[in-house]
Amino acid sequence: MKVKSSSKKVNKAWLNDHVNDPWVKLAQKEGYRARAAYKLKEIDESLHLIRPNSLVVDLGSAPGAWSQYVQRKLSAGRHQEGAQVGAIIALDLLAMEPIEGVQFIQGDLREDAVLKKLELALGGRPADLVISDMAPNLSGIASVDGARVEHLIELAVDFCRAHLKPEGALVAKVFHGSGYDGLVRLFRESFMTVKVLKPKASRDRSAETFLIGIHLKPPG
């Protein structure tokens, strides 16, 4: 009974924080599906990653806030004289409500058949930007969770090596803890420039941070 009571207190505290969260309120006001949109917005405004005619791949896209932000940014760019239309391909294990201008694939990136679908959607065109909000179901066991996170980020980096423009970028959510230093090394081995950012929209107590790799290093 004590555990149940404690769990209720935690859930009530989380719900209270969520309801009163200014980023949640802003997301509701501006029509974003989640506060996460403002994390990507701050990263993009800091590093200018999304440009007109960009092809963006959104890994771990549900519920769709990052795709929404990218779609709005690309739509705004269309008003520039001579600007071409960009494209967004989103993928998630979970279902996602449709977003105009976003091609969604439901499936697990770890499966070859799903990766093939994603590659077909690219149509031979390399991506300008890959954004990854992928995260595993956490077990609470640090070593296990760290390995799961690390595997997902390795998949994102491998995807970039195969399908990202040389001057392109990868934005990936990671967590401080077991495996974090290894992921930083992986980014430094893979990209010319590596940035670490924790946007204001990330909760202070959250262990999440974001690694941004810009300009792939040549193989070998």
Coordinates of N, CA and C in Angstrom, one line a residue:
M1 N 0.8 -1.2 0.0 CA 0.0 0.0 0.0 C 0.9 1.2 0.0
K2 N 2.0 1.2 0.7 CA 2.9 2.4 0.7 C 3.4 2.7 -0.7
V3 N 3.7 1.7 -1.4 CA 4.2 1.9 -2.8 C 3.2 2.6 -3.7
K4 N 2.0 2.0 -3.5 CA 0.8 2.6 -4.3 C 0.6 4.0 -4.0
S5 N 0.6 4.4 -2.7 CA 0.4 5.7 -2.3 C 1.5 6.6 -2.8
S6 N 2.7 6.2 -2.7 CA 3.9 7.0 -3.2 C 3.7 7.2 -4.7
S7 N 3.3 6.2 -5.4 CA 3.2 6.3 -6.9 C 2.1 7.3 -7.2
K8 N 1.0 7.3 -6.4 CA 0.0 8.3 -6.7 C 0.5 9.7 -6.4
K9 N 1.3 9.9 -5.4 CA 1.9 11.2 -5.1 C 2.8 11.7 -6.2
V10 N 3.6 10.8 -6.7 CA 4.5 11.1 -7.9 C 3.7 11.5 -9.1
N11 N 2.6 10.7 -9.4 CA 1.8 11.0 -10.6 C 1.1 12.3 -10.4
K12 N 0.6 12.6 -9.2 CA -0.1 13.9 -8.9 C 0.9 15.1 -9.1
A13 N 2.1 14.9 -8.6 CA 3.1 15.9 -8.7 C 3.5 16.2 -10.1
W14 N 3.6 15.1 -10.9 CA 4.0 15.3 -12.3 C 2.8 16.0 -13.0
L15 N 1.6 15.6 -12.8 CA 0.4 16.2 -13.4 C 0.3 17.7 -13.1
N16 N 0.6 18.0 -11.8 CA 0.5 19.4 -11.4 C 1.6 20.2 -12.1
D17 N 2.8 19.7 -12.2 CA 3.9 20.4 -12.9 C 3.5 20.5 -14.4
H18 N 3.0 19.5 -15.0 CA 2.6 19.5 -16.4 C 1.6 20.6 -16.7
V19 N 0.5 20.6 -15.9 CA -0.6 21.5 -16.1 C -0.1 23.0 -16.0
N20 N 0.8 23.2 -15.1 CA 1.3 24.6 -14.8 C 2.5 24.9 -15.6
D21 N 3.0 24.0 -16.4 CA 4.2 24.3 -17.2 C 4.0 25.3 -18.2
P22 N 4.8 26.4 -18.2 CA 4.6 27.5 -19.2 C 4.8 27.0 -20.7
W23 N 5.7 26.0 -20.8 CA 5.9 25.5 -22.2 C 4.7 24.7 -22.7
V24 N 4.1 23.9 -21.8 CA 2.9 23.2 -22.1 C 1.8 24.1 -22.5
K25 N 1.6 25.2 -21.7 CA 0.6 26.2 -22.0 C 0.8 26.9 -23.4
L26 N 2.1 27.2 -23.7 CA 2.5 27.8 -24.9 C 2.2 26.9 -26.1
A27 N 2.5 25.6 -25.9 CA 2.3 24.6 -26.9 C 0.8 24.5 -27.3
Q28 N 0.0 24.5 -26.2 CA -1.5 24.4 -26.4 C -2.0 25.7 -27.2
K29 N -1.4 26.8 -26.8 CA -1.8 28.1 -27.4 C -1.4 28.1 -28.9
E30 N -0.2 27.6 -29.2 CA 0.3 27.7 -30.6 C 0.0 26.5 -31.4
G31 N -0.7 25.5 -30.8 CA -1.1 24.4 -31.6 C -0.1 23.3 -31.8
Y32 N 0.9 23.2 -30.9 CA 1.8 22.1 -31.0 C 1.4 21.0 -30.2
R33 N 1.7 19.8 -30.6 CA 1.2 18.6 -29.9 C 2.0 18.3 -28.6
A34 N 3.1 18.9 -28.4 CA 3.9 18.7 -27.2 C 4.9 19.9 -27.1
R35 N 5.3 20.1 -25.8 CA 6.3 21.1 -25.5 C 7.6 20.9 -26.2
A36 N 7.9 19.7 -26.6 CA 9.2 19.3 -27.2 C 9.4 20.2 -28.4
A37 N 8.4 20.7 -29.1 CA 8.6 21.6 -30.2 C 9.6 22.8 -29.9
Y38 N 9.5 23.3 -28.7 CA 10.3 24.4 -28.3 C 11.8 24.0 -28.1
K39 N 12.0 22.8 -27.8 CA 13.4 22.3 -27.7 C 14.1 22.4 -29.1
L40 N 13.4 21.8 -30.1 CA 14.0 21.9 -31.4 C 14.0 23.3 -31.9
K41 N 13.0 24.1 -31.6 CA 13.0 25.5 -32.0 C 14.2 26.2 -31.5
E42 N 14.6 26.1 -30.3 CA 15.7 26.8 -29.7 C 17.0 26.3 -30.4
I43 N 17.1 25.0 -30.6 CA 18.3 24.4 -31.2 C 18.5 25.0 -32.7
D44 N 17.3 25.0 -33.4 CA 17.4 25.5 -34.8 C 17.7 26.9 -34.8
E45 N 17.1 27.7 -33.9 CA 17.4 29.2 -34.0 C 18.8 29.5 -33.6
S46 N 19.4 28.6 -32.8 CA 20.8 28.8 -32.4 C 21.8 28.4 -33.5
L47 N 21.4 27.4 -34.2 CA 22.4 26.8 -35.2 C 22.0 26.9 -36.6
H48 N 20.7 27.4 -36.9 CA 20.2 27.6 -38.2 C 20.3 26.3 -39.1
L49 N 19.6 25.3 -38.6 CA 19.8 24.0 -39.2 C 18.7 23.7 -40.3
I50 N 17.6 24.3 -40.2 CA 16.5 24.1 -41.2 C 16.4 25.2 -42.2
R51 N 16.7 24.9 -43.4 CA 16.7 25.9 -44.5 C 15.6 25.6 -45.5
P52 N 15.2 26.6 -46.4 CA 14.3 26.3 -47.4 C 14.7 25.1 -48.3
N53 N 13.8 24.2 -48.7 CA 14.0 23.1 -49.5 C 14.8 22.0 -48.8
S54 N 14.9 22.0 -47.5 CA 15.5 21.0 -46.7 C 14.7 19.7 -46.8
L55 N 15.4 18.6 -46.9 CA 14.8 17.3 -46.7 C 15.1 16.8 -45.2
V56 N 14.1 16.7 -44.4 CA 14.3 16.4 -43.0 C 13.7 15.0 -42.6
V57 N 14.5 14.2 -41.9 CA 14.0 12.9 -41.5 C 13.9 13.0 -39.9
D58 N 12.7 12.7 -39.5 CA 12.3 12.8 -38.0 C 12.2 11.4 -37.5
L59 N 13.1 11.0 -36.7 CA 13.1 9.6 -36.1 C 12.6 9.7 -34.7
G60 N 11.6 8.8 -34.4 CA 11.0 8.8 -33.1 C 10.0 10.0 -33.1
S61 N 9.2 10.2 -34.1 CA 8.5 11.4 -34.3 C 7.2 11.6 -33.5
A62 N 6.6 10.5 -33.1 CA 5.3 10.7 -32.3 C 5.5 11.4 -31.0
P63 N 4.6 12.3 -30.6 CA 3.3 12.6 -31.3 C 3.3 13.5 -32.4
G64 N 4.5 14.1 -32.8 CA 4.6 14.9 -34.0 C 5.0 16.4 -33.8
A65 N 5.3 16.8 -32.6 CA 5.7 18.2 -32.4 C 6.9 18.7 -33.1
W66 N 7.9 17.8 -33.3 CA 9.1 18.2 -34.0 C 8.7 18.3 -35.5
S67 N 8.0 17.4 -36.0 CA 7.6 17.5 -37.4 C 6.7 18.7 -37.7
Q68 N 5.9 19.0 -36.7 CA 5.1 20.3 -36.8 C 6.0 21.5 -36.9
Y69 N 7.0 21.6 -36.1 CA 7.9 22.7 -36.1 C 8.6 22.8 -37.4
V70 N 9.1 21.7 -37.9 CA 9.8 21.7 -39.2 C 8.9 22.1 -40.3
Q71 N 7.7 21.5 -40.3 CA 6.7 21.8 -41.4 C 6.4 23.3 -41.4
R72 N 6.2 23.9 -40.2 CA 5.9 25.4 -40.2 C 7.1 26.2 -40.7
K73 N 8.3 25.7 -40.3 CA 9.5 26.4 -40.8 C 9.7 26.3 -42.3
L74 N 9.5 25.2 -42.8 CA 9.6 25.0 -44.3 C 8.5 25.8 -45.0
S75 N 7.3 25.8 -44.5 CA 6.2 26.5 -45.1 C 6.5 28.0 -45.1
A76 N 7.1 28.5 -44.0 CA 7.4 29.9 -44.0 C 8.5 30.2 -45.1
G77 N 9.4 29.3 -45.3 CA 10.4 29.5 -46.3 C 9.9 29.5 -47.7
R78 N 8.8 28.9 -47.9 CA 8.2 28.9 -49.3 C 7.8 30.3 -49.8
H79 N 7.6 31.2 -48.9 CA 7.2 32.6 -49.3 C 8.4 33.4 -49.8
Q80 N 9.6 32.9 -49.6 CA 10.8 33.5 -50.2 C 10.8 33.3 -51.7
E81 N 11.2 34.4 -52.4 CA 11.2 34.3 -53.8 C 12.1 33.2 -54.3
G82 N 11.6 32.3 -55.2 CA 12.4 31.3 -55.8 C 12.6 30.1 -54.9
A83 N 12.1 30.1 -53.7 CA 12.3 29.0 -52.7 C 11.6 27.8 -53.2
Q84 N 12.2 26.6 -53.1 CA 11.6 25.4 -53.4 C 11.0 24.8 -52.1
V85 N 10.1 23.7 -52.4 CA 9.4 23.1 -51.2 C 10.3 22.0 -50.6
G86 N 10.5 22.0 -49.3 CA 11.2 21.0 -48.7 C 10.3 19.7 -48.4
A87 N 10.9 18.8 -47.7 CA 10.1 17.6 -47.4 C 10.4 17.0 -46.1
I88 N 9.5 16.4 -45.4 CA 9.7 15.8 -44.1 C 9.2 14.3 -44.2
I89 N 10.1 13.4 -43.7 CA 9.7 12.0 -43.6 C 9.9 11.7 -42.1
A90 N 8.8 11.2 -41.5 CA 8.8 10.9 -40.1 C 8.6 9.4 -39.9
L91 N 9.2 8.9 -38.8 CA 9.1 7.5 -38.5 C 9.0 7.3 -37.0
D92 N 8.1 6.4 -36.6 CA 8.0 6.0 -35.2 C 7.4 4.7 -35.1
L93 N 7.7 4.0 -34.0 CA 7.1 2.7 -33.6 C 5.6 2.9 -33.3
L94 N 5.3 4.0 -32.7 CA 3.9 4.3 -32.4 C 3.2 5.0 -33.5
A95 N 1.8 4.9 -33.5 CA 1.0 5.7 -34.5 C 1.1 7.2 -34.3
M96 N 1.0 7.9 -35.3 CA 1.0 9.4 -35.2 C -0.1 10.0 -36.1
E97 N -0.8 10.9 -35.5 CA -1.9 11.6 -36.3 C -1.3 12.3 -37.5
P98 N -1.9 12.3 -38.6 CA -1.4 12.9 -39.8 C -1.0 14.4 -39.6
I99 N 0.0 14.8 -40.3 CA 0.4 16.2 -40.4 C 0.5 16.6 -41.8
E100 N -0.1 17.6 -42.3 CA 0.0 18.0 -43.7 C 1.4 18.3 -44.1
G101 N 1.8 17.7 -45.2 CA 3.2 17.9 -45.6 C 4.2 16.9 -45.0
V102 N 3.8 16.0 -44.2 CA 4.7 15.1 -43.6 C 4.3 13.6 -44.0
Q103 N 5.3 12.9 -44.5 CA 5.1 11.5 -44.9 C 5.5 10.7 -43.7
F104 N 4.5 9.9 -43.2 CA 4.8 9.1 -41.9 C 4.9 7.6 -42.2
I105 N 5.9 7.0 -41.6 CA 6.1 5.6 -41.7 C 6.0 5.0 -40.3
Q106 N 5.1 4.1 -40.0 CA 5.1 3.5 -38.7 C 5.9 2.2 -38.7
G107 N 6.8 2.1 -37.8 CA 7.6 0.9 -37.7 C 8.9 1.1 -36.8
D108 N 9.6 0.0 -36.7 CA 10.8 0.0 -35.8 C 12.0 0.1 -36.7
L109 N 12.8 1.2 -36.5 CA 14.0 1.4 -37.3 C 15.0 0.3 -37.2
R110 N 14.9 -0.5 -36.1 CA 15.8 -1.7 -35.9 C 15.5 -2.8 -36.9
E111 N 14.4 -2.7 -37.6 CA 14.0 -3.8 -38.5 C 14.4 -3.4 -39.9
D112 N 15.0 -4.4 -40.6 CA 15.5 -4.1 -42.0 C 14.4 -3.7 -42.9
A113 N 13.2 -4.3 -42.8 CA 12.1 -3.9 -43.7 C 11.6 -2.5 -43.5
V114 N 11.7 -2.0 -42.2 CA 11.3 -0.6 -42.0 C 12.3 0.3 -42.5
L115 N 13.6 0.0 -42.3 CA 14.7 0.8 -42.8 C 14.5 0.9 -44.3
K116 N 14.2 -0.2 -45.0 CA 14.0 -0.2 -46.4 C 12.9 0.8 -46.9
K117 N 11.8 0.8 -46.1 CA 10.7 1.7 -46.4 C 11.2 3.1 -46.3
L118 N 12.0 3.4 -45.3 CA 12.5 4.8 -45.1 C 13.4 5.2 -46.3
E119 N 14.2 4.2 -46.7 CA 15.1 4.5 -47.8 C 14.4 4.7 -49.1
L120 N 13.3 4.0 -49.3 CA 12.5 4.2 -50.5 C 11.8 5.5 -50.5
A121 N 11.4 6.0 -49.3 CA 10.7 7.3 -49.2 C 11.7 8.4 -49.5
L122 N 13.0 8.2 -49.2 CA 14.0 9.2 -49.6 C 14.2 9.3 -51.1
G123 N 13.9 8.2 -51.8 CA 14.0 8.3 -53.2 C 15.3 8.6 -53.8
G124 N 16.4 8.2 -53.1 CA 17.7 8.4 -53.5 C 18.2 9.8 -53.2
R125 N 17.4 10.6 -52.6 CA 17.8 12.0 -52.2 C 18.4 12.0 -50.8
P126 N 19.6 12.5 -50.6 CA 20.2 12.6 -49.3 C 19.5 13.6 -48.4
A127 N 19.4 13.3 -47.1 CA 18.8 14.2 -46.2 C 19.7 15.4 -45.8
D128 N 19.1 16.5 -45.6 CA 19.8 17.7 -45.1 C 20.0 17.7 -43.6
L129 N 19.0 17.1 -42.9 CA 18.9 17.1 -41.5 C 18.2 15.9 -41.0
V130 N 18.7 15.2 -40.0 CA 18.1 14.1 -39.3 C 17.9 14.6 -37.8
I131 N 16.7 14.4 -37.4 CA 16.4 14.8 -36.0 C 15.9 13.5 -35.3
S132 N 16.4 13.2 -34.1 CA 16.1 12.0 -33.4 C 15.6 12.3 -32.0
D133 N 14.4 12.0 -31.7 CA 13.8 12.1 -30.4 C 13.6 10.7 -29.9
M134 N 14.2 9.7 -30.5 CA 14.0 8.3 -30.1 C 14.5 8.1 -28.7
A135 N 13.7 7.3 -27.9 CA 14.1 6.9 -26.6 C 13.4 5.6 -26.3
P136 N 14.1 4.7 -25.6 CA 13.6 3.4 -25.3 C 12.6 3.4 -24.1
N137 N 11.8 2.4 -23.9 CA 11.1 2.3 -22.6 C 12.1 2.0 -21.5
L138 N 12.2 2.9 -20.5 CA 13.2 2.8 -19.5 C 12.8 1.8 -18.5
S139 N 13.8 1.0 -18.0 CA 13.6 -0.1 -17.0 C 13.9 0.4 -15.6
G140 N 14.7 1.5 -15.5 CA 15.1 2.0 -14.2 C 16.5 1.4 -13.8
I141 N 17.0 0.5 -14.6 CA 18.3 -0.1 -14.4 C 19.3 0.7 -15.3
A142 N 20.2 1.5 -14.7 CA 21.0 2.4 -15.4 C 21.8 1.8 -16.6
S143 N 22.4 0.7 -16.3 CA 23.3 0.0 -17.3 C 22.4 -0.5 -18.5
V144 N 21.3 -1.0 -18.2 CA 20.4 -1.5 -19.3 C 19.8 -0.3 -20.1
D145 N 19.3 0.7 -19.4 CA 18.8 1.8 -20.1 C 19.8 2.6 -20.9
G146 N 21.0 2.7 -20.4 CA 22.1 3.3 -21.1 C 22.5 2.6 -22.4
A147 N 22.5 1.3 -22.3 CA 22.8 0.5 -23.5 C 21.7 0.6 -24.6
R148 N 20.4 0.7 -24.1 CA 19.3 0.9 -25.1 C 19.4 2.2 -25.8
V149 N 19.6 3.3 -25.0 CA 19.7 4.6 -25.6 C 20.9 4.6 -26.6
E150 N 22.0 4.0 -26.2 CA 23.2 4.0 -27.0 C 22.9 3.3 -28.3
H151 N 22.2 2.2 -28.3 CA 21.9 1.5 -29.5 C 21.1 2.3 -30.5
L152 N 20.1 3.0 -29.9 CA 19.2 3.8 -30.8 C 20.0 5.0 -31.4
I153 N 20.9 5.6 -30.7 CA 21.7 6.7 -31.2 C 22.7 6.2 -32.3
E154 N 23.2 5.0 -32.0 CA 24.1 4.4 -33.0 C 23.4 4.1 -34.3
L155 N 22.1 3.7 -34.2 CA 21.3 3.5 -35.4 C 21.1 4.8 -36.2
A156 N 20.9 5.9 -35.4 CA 20.7 7.2 -36.1 C 22.0 7.7 -36.7
V157 N 23.1 7.5 -36.1 CA 24.4 7.9 -36.7 C 24.7 7.0 -37.9
D158 N 24.4 5.7 -37.9 CA 24.6 4.8 -39.0 C 23.7 5.3 -40.2
F159 N 22.5 5.7 -39.9 CA 21.6 6.2 -40.9 C 22.2 7.4 -41.6
C160 N 22.7 8.3 -40.7 CA 23.3 9.5 -41.3 C 24.5 9.2 -42.2
R161 N 25.3 8.3 -41.8 CA 26.5 7.9 -42.6 C 26.1 7.5 -44.0
A162 N 24.9 6.8 -44.0 CA 24.4 6.3 -45.3 C 23.5 7.3 -46.1
H163 N 22.8 8.2 -45.4 CA 21.8 8.9 -46.1 C 21.8 10.4 -45.8
L164 N 22.8 11.0 -45.2 CA 22.9 12.4 -44.9 C 23.9 13.1 -45.8
K165 N 23.5 14.3 -46.3 CA 24.5 15.1 -47.0 C 25.8 15.3 -46.2
P166 N 26.9 15.3 -46.9 CA 28.2 15.5 -46.1 C 28.1 16.8 -45.2
E167 N 27.5 17.8 -45.7 CA 27.4 19.1 -44.9 C 26.2 19.1 -44.0
G168 N 25.4 18.0 -43.9 CA 24.2 17.9 -43.1 C 24.4 17.8 -41.6
A169 N 23.3 17.7 -40.9 CA 23.4 17.6 -39.4 C 22.5 16.6 -38.8
L170 N 22.8 16.2 -37.6 CA 22.0 15.3 -36.8 C 21.8 15.9 -35.5
V171 N 20.5 16.0 -35.0 CA 20.1 16.4 -33.7 C 19.6 15.2 -33.0
A172 N 20.2 14.8 -31.8 CA 19.7 13.6 -31.1 C 19.6 13.8 -29.7
K173 N 18.4 13.4 -29.1 CA 18.2 13.4 -27.7 C 19.0 12.3 -27.0
V174 N 19.8 12.6 -26.0 CA 20.5 11.6 -25.2 C 20.2 11.9 -23.7
F175 N 20.8 11.0 -22.9 CA 20.6 11.2 -21.5 C 21.9 11.1 -20.8
H176 N 22.2 12.0 -19.8 CA 23.4 11.9 -19.0 C 23.3 10.6 -18.2
G177 N 24.4 10.0 -18.0 CA 24.4 8.7 -17.3 C 25.2 7.7 -18.0
S178 N 24.9 6.4 -17.8 CA 25.7 5.3 -18.4 C 25.6 5.4 -19.9
G179 N 26.8 5.4 -20.5 CA 26.9 5.4 -22.0 C 27.0 6.8 -22.6
Y180 N 26.8 7.9 -21.8 CA 26.8 9.2 -22.3 C 28.1 9.6 -23.0
D181 N 29.2 9.3 -22.2 CA 30.5 9.7 -22.7 C 30.8 9.0 -24.0
G182 N 30.4 7.7 -24.2 CA 30.6 7.0 -25.4 C 29.8 7.6 -26.6
L183 N 28.6 8.1 -26.3 CA 27.9 8.8 -27.4 C 28.6 10.1 -27.8
V184 N 29.1 10.8 -26.9 CA 29.8 12.0 -27.3 C 31.0 11.7 -28.1
R185 N 31.7 10.6 -27.8 CA 32.9 10.1 -28.6 C 32.4 9.7 -30.0
L186 N 31.3 9.0 -30.0 CA 30.7 8.6 -31.3 C 30.5 9.8 -32.2
F187 N 29.9 10.8 -31.7 CA 29.6 12.1 -32.4 C 30.9 12.7 -32.9
R188 N 31.9 12.8 -32.0 CA 33.1 13.4 -32.4 C 33.9 12.6 -33.5
E189 N 33.7 11.3 -33.4 CA 34.3 10.5 -34.5 C 33.6 10.6 -35.8
S190 N 32.3 11.0 -35.8 CA 31.5 11.0 -37.0 C 31.3 12.4 -37.6
F191 N 31.4 13.5 -36.8 CA 31.1 14.8 -37.3 C 32.3 15.8 -37.1
M192 N 32.4 16.7 -38.0 CA 33.4 17.8 -37.9 C 33.2 18.6 -36.6
T193 N 31.9 19.0 -36.5 CA 31.5 19.9 -35.4 C 30.5 19.2 -34.5
V194 N 30.7 19.3 -33.2 CA 29.7 18.7 -32.2 C 29.4 19.7 -31.2
K195 N 28.1 19.9 -31.0 CA 27.5 20.8 -30.0 C 26.7 20.0 -29.0
V196 N 26.7 20.5 -27.7 CA 25.9 19.9 -26.7 C 25.0 21.0 -26.2
L197 N 23.7 20.9 -26.3 CA 22.8 21.9 -25.8 C 21.7 21.3 -24.9
K198 N 21.3 22.0 -23.9 CA 20.1 21.7 -23.1 C 19.1 22.9 -23.2
P199 N 18.1 22.8 -24.1 CA 17.2 23.9 -24.3 C 16.5 24.3 -23.0
K200 N 16.0 25.5 -23.0 CA 15.2 26.0 -21.8 C 14.0 25.2 -21.6
A201 N 13.4 24.6 -22.7 CA 12.2 23.9 -22.6 C 12.4 22.5 -22.0
S202 N 13.6 22.1 -21.8 CA 13.9 20.8 -21.1 C 13.8 21.1 -19.6
R203 N 13.1 20.2 -18.9 CA 12.9 20.4 -17.5 C 14.3 20.3 -16.8
D204 N 14.5 21.2 -15.8 CA 15.8 21.2 -15.1 C 16.2 19.9 -14.5
R205 N 15.2 19.1 -14.0 CA 15.5 17.9 -13.3 C 15.7 16.7 -14.3
S206 N 15.4 17.0 -15.6 CA 15.5 15.9 -16.6 C 17.0 15.7 -16.9
A207 N 17.3 14.4 -17.1 CA 18.7 14.1 -17.5 C 19.0 14.2 -19.0
E208 N 17.9 14.6 -19.7 CA 18.1 14.7 -21.2 C 18.9 15.9 -21.6
T209 N 19.6 15.7 -22.6 CA 20.3 16.8 -23.3 C 20.4 16.5 -24.8
F210 N 20.9 17.3 -25.6 CA 20.9 17.1 -27.1 C 22.3 17.2 -27.6
L211 N 22.7 16.2 -28.4 CA 23.9 16.3 -29.2 C 23.6 16.7 -30.6
I212 N 24.4 17.6 -31.1 CA 24.2 18.0 -32.5 C 25.5 17.8 -33.2
G213 N 25.5 17.0 -34.3 CA 26.6 16.8 -35.1 C 26.4 17.4 -36.4
I214 N 27.4 18.2 -36.9 CA 27.3 19.0 -38.1 C 28.5 18.6 -39.0
H215 N 28.2 18.3 -40.3 CA 29.2 18.0 -41.3 C 29.9 16.7 -41.0
L216 N 29.5 15.7 -41.7 CA 30.0 14.3 -41.6 C 31.5 14.3 -41.9
K217 N 32.2 13.6 -41.1 CA 33.6 13.3 -41.4 C 33.7 12.2 -42.5
P218 N 34.6 12.4 -43.4 CA 34.7 11.3 -44.5 C 35.0 10.0 -43.9
P219 N 34.5 8.9 -44.5 CA 34.8 7.6 -44.0 C 36.3 7.2 -44.0
G220 N 36.7 6.4 -43.1 CA 38.0 5.9 -43.0 C 38.9 6.9 -42.3

